[in-house]
Amino acid sequence: MVELKSESALAAMREAGRVVADALAAVQGAAAVGVSLLELDEVAREVLRKAGASSPFLGYRPAFAPVPFPAVICASVNDAVVHGIPDGLRLRDGDLVSIDCGALLDGWAGDAAVSFTVGVPAEADVRLIETAERALEAGIAAAVVGNRLGDIGHAVARVARAGRYGLLEGFGGHGIGRRMHEDPHVPNEGRPGRGYPLRPGLVLAIEPMLMAGGRDDHRIDPDGWTLRTVDGSRAAHVEHTVAITEDGPRILTLP
């Protein structure tokens, strides 16, 4: 069931979104050569703790997962697309890192993701991340009253496909509110004018997942969570929580 949020609910979600933005900024600021993914998870935990927020990721176990997720961030490095579990891996010069983080504050959720490089970036990685960010911007620009979900997916895919990047098949964004994952599913590819209508109060997590090799399929690590490119190419994942309003899209996960 799709729930439309009131202005007071959107204000509460904006506060949860600020916590997510703060956590992502802190993690990116701490990411450096030699820092472990577990250390980055601790950085995010401390931001959540200080804000009085909890994590919708920690302990989350959807139907496909063999075990509950054990961290407050997803940390996906290089060929990992999404859902990477933080471990003792230490970052190396040139790594491409995608961090996904959520927060629950006063009963409302926020969810966002950022991709960046550590040390000296490869030009190809910079292009990949910039294209993912432009795809997200295009998806957000299409999130207006009168459009449909297909318009968002079409906008995202138009940018990604123009760069000859793959899009993670079967995965995309989602509704968000009291829970991190709510209806509707938000595909990263779609047909204009098709799908669920965008109405004021609808809140969506829009999240392009681009793969440099151009393929859409993926493989799953033995941990049952981490999704990787099949060809070993690098991936980028970016995301914002966005409210549909009469005045246009409102990003709730900005600082």
PDB file of N, CA and C in Angstrom, residues 37-38 40-41 69 73-77 80 82-87 97-100 226:
ATOM      1  N   LEU A  37      36.829  -0.796   6.437  1.00  0.00           N
ATOM      2  CA  LEU A  37      35.388  -0.605   6.291  1.00  0.00           C
ATOM      3  C   LEU A  37      34.685  -0.684   7.642  1.00  0.00           C
ATOM      4  N   LEU A  38      35.199  -1.509   8.543  1.00  0.00           N
ATOM      5  CA  LEU A  38      34.623  -1.567   9.886  1.00  0.00           C
ATOM      6  C   LEU A  38      34.795  -0.244  10.623  1.00  0.00           C
ATOM      7  N   LEU A  40      34.868   2.671   9.187  1.00  0.00           N
ATOM      8  CA  LEU A  40      33.888   3.585   8.602  1.00  0.00           C
ATOM      9  C   LEU A  40      32.495   3.329   9.182  1.00  0.00           C
ATOM     10  N   ASP A  41      32.179   2.071   9.411  1.00  0.00           N
ATOM     11  CA  ASP A  41      30.887   1.748  10.029  1.00  0.00           C
ATOM     12  C   ASP A  41      30.796   2.348  11.425  1.00  0.00           C
ATOM     13  N   PHE A  69      21.448  -8.169   8.382  1.00  0.00           N
ATOM     14  CA  PHE A  69      22.567  -7.294   8.043  1.00  0.00           C
ATOM     15  C   PHE A  69      23.238  -6.835   9.331  1.00  0.00           C
ATOM     16  N   ILE A  73      25.982   0.737   7.815  1.00  0.00           N
ATOM     17  CA  ILE A  73      26.187   1.180   6.442  1.00  0.00           C
ATOM     18  C   ILE A  73      26.386  -0.032   5.549  1.00  0.00           C
ATOM     19  N   CYS A  74      26.060   0.129   4.273  1.00  0.00           N
ATOM     20  CA  CYS A  74      26.524  -0.787   3.247  1.00  0.00           C
ATOM     21  C   CYS A  74      27.772  -0.152   2.655  1.00  0.00           C
ATOM     22  N   ALA A  75      28.857  -0.899   2.598  1.00  0.00           N
ATOM     23  CA  ALA A  75      30.130  -0.400   2.091  1.00  0.00           C
ATOM     24  C   ALA A  75      30.563  -1.278   0.924  1.00  0.00           C
ATOM     25  N   SER A  76      30.405  -0.761  -0.280  1.00  0.00           N
ATOM     26  CA  SER A  76      30.654  -1.536  -1.496  1.00  0.00           C
ATOM     27  C   SER A  76      31.863  -0.948  -2.218  1.00  0.00           C
ATOM     28  N   VAL A  77      32.878  -1.767  -2.457  1.00  0.00           N
ATOM     29  CA  VAL A  77      34.153  -1.288  -2.985  1.00  0.00           C
ATOM     30  C   VAL A  77      34.421  -1.877  -4.367  1.00  0.00           C
ATOM     31  N   ALA A  80      31.944  -4.216  -6.257  1.00  0.00           N
ATOM     32  CA  ALA A  80      30.722  -4.424  -5.473  1.00  0.00           C
ATOM     33  C   ALA A  80      29.754  -3.284  -5.798  1.00  0.00           C
ATOM     34  N   VAL A  82      26.203  -2.943  -4.615  1.00  0.00           N
ATOM     35  CA  VAL A  82      25.432  -2.547  -3.435  1.00  0.00           C
ATOM     36  C   VAL A  82      25.496  -3.641  -2.382  1.00  0.00           C
ATOM     37  N   HIS A  83      25.065  -3.303  -1.171  1.00  0.00           N
ATOM     38  CA  HIS A  83      24.853  -4.242  -0.059  1.00  0.00           C
ATOM     39  C   HIS A  83      26.137  -4.836   0.500  1.00  0.00           C
ATOM     40  N   GLY A  84      27.275  -4.200   0.251  1.00  0.00           N
ATOM     41  CA  GLY A  84      28.521  -4.710   0.798  1.00  0.00           C
ATOM     42  C   GLY A  84      28.536  -4.644   2.318  1.00  0.00           C
ATOM     43  N   ILE A  85      28.958  -5.724   2.954  1.00  0.00           N
ATOM     44  CA  ILE A  85      29.041  -5.781   4.414  1.00  0.00           C
ATOM     45  C   ILE A  85      30.400  -5.249   4.864  1.00  0.00           C
ATOM     46  N   PRO A  86      30.437  -4.232   5.729  1.00  0.00           N
ATOM     47  CA  PRO A  86      31.725  -3.731   6.227  1.00  0.00           C
ATOM     48  C   PRO A  86      32.508  -4.827   6.944  1.00  0.00           C
ATOM     49  N   ASP A  87      33.791  -4.916   6.610  1.00  0.00           N
ATOM     50  CA  ASP A  87      34.661  -5.896   7.250  1.00  0.00           C
ATOM     51  C   ASP A  87      36.032  -5.267   7.463  1.00  0.00           C
ATOM     52  N   VAL A  97      34.502   3.691  -3.755  1.00  0.00           N
ATOM     53  CA  VAL A  97      33.714   3.277  -2.598  1.00  0.00           C
ATOM     54  C   VAL A  97      32.294   3.824  -2.702  1.00  0.00           C
ATOM     55  N   SER A  98      31.316   2.957  -2.506  1.00  0.00           N
ATOM     56  CA  SER A  98      29.915   3.371  -2.416  1.00  0.00           C
ATOM     57  C   SER A  98      29.417   3.088  -1.001  1.00  0.00           C
ATOM     58  N   ILE A  99      28.882   4.129  -0.354  1.00  0.00           N
ATOM     59  CA  ILE A  99      28.370   4.013   1.013  1.00  0.00           C
ATOM     60  C   ILE A  99      26.882   4.318   1.009  1.00  0.00           C
ATOM     61  N   ASP A 100      26.094   3.398   1.516  1.00  0.00           N
ATOM     62  CA  ASP A 100      24.644   3.563   1.666  1.00  0.00           C
ATOM     63  C   ASP A 100      24.352   3.604   3.161  1.00  0.00           C
ATOM     64  N   THR A 226      26.255  -9.139  -0.669  1.00  0.00           N
ATOM     65  CA  THR A 226      27.005  -8.283  -1.584  1.00  0.00           C
ATOM     66  C   THR A 226      26.732  -8.661  -3.040  1.00  0.00           C
TER      67      THR A 226
END
